[in-house]
């Protein structure tokens, strides 16, 4: 795909990539193994001269000309928040919430169905209808509290094999403001029927790499085994156990990471709203 875009759209010959340098924009929460494969693709297979990685939230501050900011990226399927300072995205402030614009669209469609949505044959899983619902959300939804009451709206639904499309009229009231507010009141997102989770950045020392002989996980396990053998030789009477092969290991960093993710979920299993996620991200900034 990248080679097609470079050659067909940007009119760059693939044979000339050795004289170009690439900048790869990566997500704020990433997996080191995936990044290694992408770097291998760019440098070894495509043949770029060099490559530089930059996180999308850091790139956003560069584009806005800001030295520090709390960046909020609302996508279709996820919403990510992190605090950036001097081109560094602080790991403890990164969080990815599994809801976005697509969930707002589904919520808006569910609300429209409760108020006699005229397009009865609409199916959200069909491409044409999915595009239509997204357009209705973009055209009708708002967060302007000064607008109240119902308004008459019109839209055209184009079905495959039928031209021109059929025109519908509907009355839109509070649905237009309730749907986008679901980002802040996540209990409204339950109509999508899926459980929303929060993910945080896994420390690089916990992202094991089987092909790296100096991987942090490998070094930790071998050092623990070596320390145990030395302890057995020096004080074997203190290590007597009914099951010597059994070893209980407590991974404090992994437990801490799970605890951080739980802090983005309120009692009852409901994920927190976007406003609370921003506040928690800012509170995690280093002092």
Short mmCIF file of C-alpha atoms in Angstrom, two decimals:
data_model
loop_
_atom_site.label_atom_id
_atom_site.label_comp_id
_atom_site.label_asym_id
_atom_site.label_seq_id
_atom_site.Cartn_x
_atom_site.Cartn_y
_atom_site.Cartn_z
CA UNK A 1 0.00 0.00 0.00
CA UNK A 2 2.77 2.43 0.92
CA UNK A 3 4.69 1.70 -2.27
CA UNK A 4 1.55 2.23 -4.37
CA UNK A 5 0.90 5.61 -2.73
CA UNK A 6 4.51 6.68 -3.15
CA UNK A 7 4.65 5.72 -6.82
CA UNK A 8 1.09 6.50 -7.98
CA UNK A 9 0.18 9.52 -5.86
CA UNK A 10 3.48 11.12 -4.87
CA UNK A 11 5.22 10.07 -8.11
CA UNK A 12 8.34 8.82 -6.34
CA UNK A 13 10.16 5.92 -7.91
CA UNK A 14 10.65 2.97 -5.59
CA UNK A 15 14.23 2.67 -6.81
CA UNK A 16 14.92 6.21 -5.54
CA UNK A 17 13.79 5.57 -1.96
CA UNK A 18 17.40 5.02 -0.89
CA UNK A 19 17.89 8.78 -1.12
CA UNK A 20 14.81 9.60 1.01
CA UNK A 21 14.31 9.70 4.76
CA UNK A 22 10.98 8.68 6.32
CA UNK A 23 9.08 9.89 9.38
CA UNK A 24 6.77 7.23 10.81
CA UNK A 25 3.95 8.52 13.02
CA UNK A 26 3.04 5.91 15.63
CA UNK A 27 0.20 5.72 18.20
CA UNK A 28 0.65 7.12 21.68
CA UNK A 29 0.28 3.60 23.14
CA UNK A 30 2.40 1.20 21.12
CA UNK A 31 3.92 -2.26 21.04
CA UNK A 32 7.68 -2.41 20.51
CA UNK A 33 7.43 -5.62 18.46
CA UNK A 34 5.09 -3.96 15.96
CA UNK A 35 7.39 -0.95 15.67
CA UNK A 36 10.35 -3.19 14.96
CA UNK A 37 8.48 -4.88 12.11
CA UNK A 38 7.47 -1.51 10.65
CA UNK A 39 11.05 -0.29 10.82
CA UNK A 40 12.22 -3.47 9.11
CA UNK A 41 9.64 -2.87 6.39
CA UNK A 42 10.73 0.73 5.80
CA UNK A 43 14.49 0.25 5.99
CA UNK A 44 15.10 -3.28 4.73
CA UNK A 45 12.25 -4.04 2.35
CA UNK A 46 11.34 -0.61 0.98
CA UNK A 47 14.89 0.72 1.19
CA UNK A 48 14.58 4.12 2.86
CA UNK A 49 17.86 5.75 3.80
CA UNK A 50 16.76 6.30 7.40
CA UNK A 51 13.60 6.51 9.47
CA UNK A 52 12.49 8.56 12.45
CA UNK A 53 9.65 7.63 14.82
CA UNK A 54 7.34 10.24 16.34
CA UNK A 55 4.20 9.70 18.39
CA UNK A 56 0.98 11.14 17.02
CA UNK A 57 0.32 13.26 20.12
CA UNK A 58 3.82 14.72 19.93
CA UNK A 59 3.30 15.43 16.23
CA UNK A 60 0.05 17.23 17.12
CA UNK A 61 1.91 19.61 19.44
CA UNK A 62 4.49 20.24 16.71
CA UNK A 63 1.71 21.09 14.25
CA UNK A 64 0.01 23.40 16.73
CA UNK A 65 3.28 25.08 17.70
CA UNK A 66 2.88 24.23 21.39
CA UNK A 67 5.62 23.32 23.82
CA UNK A 68 3.27 21.47 26.15
CA UNK A 69 -0.35 20.36 25.97
CA UNK A 70 -2.86 17.73 27.02
CA UNK A 71 -3.70 16.08 23.70
CA UNK A 72 -7.10 14.44 23.20
CA UNK A 73 -7.59 12.38 20.05
CA UNK A 74 -11.18 11.27 19.43
CA UNK A 75 -11.29 8.68 16.68
CA UNK A 76 -14.05 6.44 15.41
CA UNK A 77 -13.35 3.45 17.65
CA UNK A 78 -11.09 4.86 20.37
CA UNK A 79 -10.22 8.00 22.28
CA UNK A 80 -6.68 8.59 23.50
CA UNK A 81 -5.38 11.14 26.00
CA UNK A 82 -1.84 12.02 27.00
CA UNK A 83 0.19 14.97 28.26
CA UNK A 84 3.10 16.16 26.12
CA UNK A 85 5.89 18.40 27.36
CA UNK A 86 8.94 19.41 25.33
CA UNK A 87 8.26 16.74 22.68
CA UNK A 88 7.96 13.99 25.32
CA UNK A 89 4.72 12.12 25.90
CA UNK A 90 4.80 11.11 29.55
CA UNK A 91 4.05 7.36 29.75
CA UNK A 92 2.05 7.56 32.98
CA UNK A 93 -0.39 10.03 31.41
CA UNK A 94 -1.27 7.91 28.38
CA UNK A 95 -4.65 6.23 28.29
CA UNK A 96 -6.75 4.80 25.48
CA UNK A 97 -10.50 4.58 25.98
CA UNK A 98 -12.40 2.14 23.80
CA UNK A 99 -15.10 4.52 22.63
CA UNK A 100 -15.23 7.19 19.95
CA UNK A 101 -17.26 8.74 17.18
CA UNK A 102 -18.63 5.39 16.03
CA UNK A 103 -20.21 4.83 19.43
CA UNK A 104 -21.79 8.29 19.27
CA UNK A 105 -23.25 7.37 15.87
CA UNK A 106 -24.76 4.15 17.25
CA UNK A 107 -26.17 6.00 20.24
CA UNK A 108 -27.69 8.66 17.99
CA UNK A 109 -29.25 6.00 15.76
CA UNK A 110 -30.70 4.21 18.80
CA UNK A 111 -32.24 7.47 20.01
CA UNK A 112 -33.67 8.22 16.56
CA UNK A 113 -35.35 4.83 16.49
CA UNK A 114 -37.13 5.74 19.72
CA UNK A 115 -38.68 8.82 18.08
CA UNK A 116 -40.14 7.29 14.91
CA UNK A 117 -37.15 7.30 12.57
CA UNK A 118 -38.79 7.34 9.11
CA UNK A 119 -36.13 5.29 7.30
CA UNK A 120 -37.41 1.93 8.54
CA UNK A 121 -35.22 -0.24 6.29
CA UNK A 122 -32.01 1.34 7.59
CA UNK A 123 -29.37 -1.22 8.59
CA UNK A 124 -26.36 0.11 10.45
CA UNK A 125 -24.18 -2.78 9.28
CA UNK A 126 -24.67 -1.89 5.60
CA UNK A 127 -21.99 0.42 4.13
CA UNK A 128 -24.45 2.87 2.53
CA UNK A 129 -26.56 3.19 5.66
CA UNK A 130 -23.48 3.43 7.90
CA UNK A 131 -22.24 6.39 5.85
CA UNK A 132 -25.71 7.95 6.02
CA UNK A 133 -25.90 7.63 9.81
CA UNK A 134 -22.46 9.16 10.18
CA UNK A 135 -23.52 12.09 8.00
CA UNK A 136 -26.70 12.56 10.04
CA UNK A 137 -24.61 12.67 13.20
CA UNK A 138 -22.24 15.24 11.73
CA UNK A 139 -25.08 17.41 10.38
CA UNK A 140 -27.56 17.25 13.27
CA UNK A 141 -25.64 16.62 16.51
CA UNK A 142 -24.33 19.50 18.61
CA UNK A 143 -23.50 20.49 22.19
CA UNK A 144 -25.04 23.95 22.09
CA UNK A 145 -27.17 24.21 25.23
CA UNK A 146 -28.90 27.32 23.87
CA UNK A 147 -30.66 25.22 21.23
CA UNK A 148 -33.71 23.48 22.66
CA UNK A 149 -36.89 22.00 21.30
CA UNK A 150 -37.46 19.94 18.20
CA UNK A 151 -36.47 20.96 14.70
CA UNK A 152 -37.59 19.60 11.37
CA UNK A 153 -34.75 18.00 9.43
CA UNK A 154 -34.53 16.45 5.99
CA UNK A 155 -32.19 13.86 4.51
CA UNK A 156 -31.89 11.72 1.40
CA UNK A 157 -31.36 7.95 1.56
CA UNK A 158 -29.83 6.42 -1.56
CA UNK A 159 -30.32 2.68 -1.92
CA UNK A 160 -28.36 0.47 -4.34
CA UNK A 161 -30.01 0.32 -7.75
CA UNK A 162 -32.37 3.19 -7.03
CA UNK A 163 -31.74 6.67 -8.36
CA UNK A 164 -32.50 9.26 -7.20
CA UNK A 165 -32.64 8.67 -3.46
CA UNK A 166 -35.75 8.93 -1.34
CA UNK A 167 -36.19 12.04 0.79
CA UNK A 168 -37.26 11.73 4.42
CA UNK A 169 -38.38 14.23 7.04
CA UNK A 170 -37.98 13.81 10.80
CA UNK A 171 -38.24 15.81 13.98
CA UNK A 172 -34.97 16.01 15.92
CA UNK A 173 -35.05 17.17 19.53
CA UNK A 174 -32.85 16.35 22.49
CA UNK A 175 -31.40 13.38 20.64
CA UNK A 176 -29.04 15.74 18.84
CA UNK A 177 -27.39 16.85 22.08
CA UNK A 178 -27.73 13.66 24.15
CA UNK A 179 -25.76 11.53 21.68
CA UNK A 180 -22.50 13.57 21.70
CA UNK A 181 -22.74 13.99 25.48
CA UNK A 182 -22.37 10.20 25.74
CA UNK A 183 -18.60 10.79 25.59
CA UNK A 184 -18.92 12.39 29.03
CA UNK A 185 -21.75 10.20 30.37
CA UNK A 186 -20.56 6.79 29.26
CA UNK A 187 -23.58 4.96 30.66
CA UNK A 188 -25.32 6.04 27.44
CA UNK A 189 -22.83 3.96 25.46
CA UNK A 190 -24.31 0.76 26.88
CA UNK A 191 -26.78 0.77 23.99
CA UNK A 192 -23.91 -0.35 21.73
CA UNK A 193 -23.92 -3.66 23.58
CA UNK A 194 -20.16 -3.91 24.14
CA UNK A 195 -18.06 -3.47 27.27
CA UNK A 196 -15.72 -0.49 27.06
CA UNK A 197 -12.22 -0.81 28.50
CA UNK A 198 -9.29 1.49 29.22
CA UNK A 199 -5.72 0.69 28.20
CA UNK A 200 -2.48 2.26 29.38
CA UNK A 201 1.09 2.10 28.14
CA UNK A 202 2.89 -1.12 29.06
CA UNK A 203 6.46 -0.34 30.21
CA UNK A 204 9.05 -1.25 27.60
CA UNK A 205 10.74 -3.53 30.12
CA UNK A 206 7.58 -5.67 30.11
CA UNK A 207 7.30 -5.96 26.33
CA UNK A 208 9.35 -9.11 25.85
CA UNK A 209 11.07 -9.88 22.56
CA UNK A 210 11.96 -13.49 21.85
CA UNK A 211 14.57 -12.50 19.25
CA UNK A 212 16.45 -10.12 21.56
CA UNK A 213 19.09 -11.89 23.63
CA UNK A 214 19.34 -8.82 25.86
CA UNK A 215 15.60 -8.54 26.33
CA UNK A 216 14.64 -7.18 29.75
CA UNK A 217 12.30 -10.10 30.46
CA UNK A 218 15.05 -12.61 29.62
CA UNK A 219 17.59 -10.82 31.77
CA UNK A 220 15.14 -10.65 34.66
CA UNK A 221 14.35 -14.35 34.53
CA UNK A 222 17.98 -15.44 34.18
CA UNK A 223 19.15 -13.11 36.94
CA UNK A 224 16.41 -14.41 39.24
CA UNK A 225 17.38 -18.00 38.48
CA UNK A 226 21.05 -17.25 39.05
CA UNK A 227 20.34 -15.49 42.34
CA UNK A 228 18.25 -18.45 43.49
CA UNK A 229 21.04 -20.91 42.69
CA UNK A 230 23.55 -18.84 44.62
CA UNK A 231 21.18 -18.64 47.57
CA UNK A 232 20.66 -22.40 47.51
CA UNK A 233 24.41 -22.98 47.63
CA UNK A 234 24.97 -20.52 50.48
CA UNK A 235 21.91 -21.33 52.64
CA UNK A 236 20.11 -24.46 51.43
CA UNK A 237 18.35 -25.02 54.77
CA UNK A 238 16.26 -21.87 54.29
CA UNK A 239 15.01 -22.91 50.86
CA UNK A 240 13.60 -26.32 51.73
CA UNK A 241 10.17 -26.79 50.17
CA UNK A 242 7.81 -29.67 49.52
CA UNK A 243 7.68 -28.66 45.87
CA UNK A 244 11.09 -27.25 44.87
CA UNK A 245 10.00 -26.70 41.26
CA UNK A 246 7.26 -24.32 42.30
CA UNK A 247 8.23 -20.68 42.22
CA UNK A 248 5.89 -17.80 42.86
CA UNK A 249 6.86 -14.61 41.08
CA UNK A 250 5.09 -11.34 41.71
CA UNK A 251 5.41 -8.90 38.83
CA UNK A 252 5.02 -5.57 40.54
CA UNK A 253 5.13 -3.49 37.35
CA UNK A 254 2.43 -5.57 35.70
CA UNK A 255 0.22 -5.33 38.77
CA UNK A 256 0.77 -1.58 38.90
CA UNK A 257 -0.23 -1.29 35.24
CA UNK A 258 -3.46 -3.19 35.91
CA UNK A 259 -4.14 -0.98 38.91
CA UNK A 260 -3.75 2.15 36.76
CA UNK A 261 -6.23 0.76 34.22
CA UNK A 262 -8.72 0.08 37.02
CA UNK A 263 -8.54 3.72 38.04
CA UNK A 264 -10.19 4.63 34.73
CA UNK A 265 -13.21 2.45 35.57
CA UNK A 266 -15.78 3.56 38.14
CA UNK A 267 -17.33 1.07 40.60
CA UNK A 268 -19.71 -1.17 38.74
CA UNK A 269 -17.45 -1.64 35.72
CA UNK A 270 -18.45 1.54 33.86
CA UNK A 271 -15.59 3.31 32.11
CA UNK A 272 -15.09 6.96 33.04
CA UNK A 273 -16.06 9.84 30.79
CA UNK A 274 -13.73 11.87 28.63
CA UNK A 275 -13.62 14.85 31.00
CA UNK A 276 -12.58 12.66 33.94
CA UNK A 277 -9.98 10.90 31.80
CA UNK A 278 -8.41 14.25 30.91
CA UNK A 279 -8.26 15.27 34.57
CA UNK A 280 -6.67 11.98 35.61
CA UNK A 281 -4.14 12.22 32.80
CA UNK A 282 -3.12 15.72 33.90
CA UNK A 283 -2.84 14.61 37.54
CA UNK A 284 -0.35 11.93 36.47
CA UNK A 285 2.07 14.46 35.03
CA UNK A 286 5.45 14.41 36.79
CA UNK A 287 5.81 17.19 39.31
#
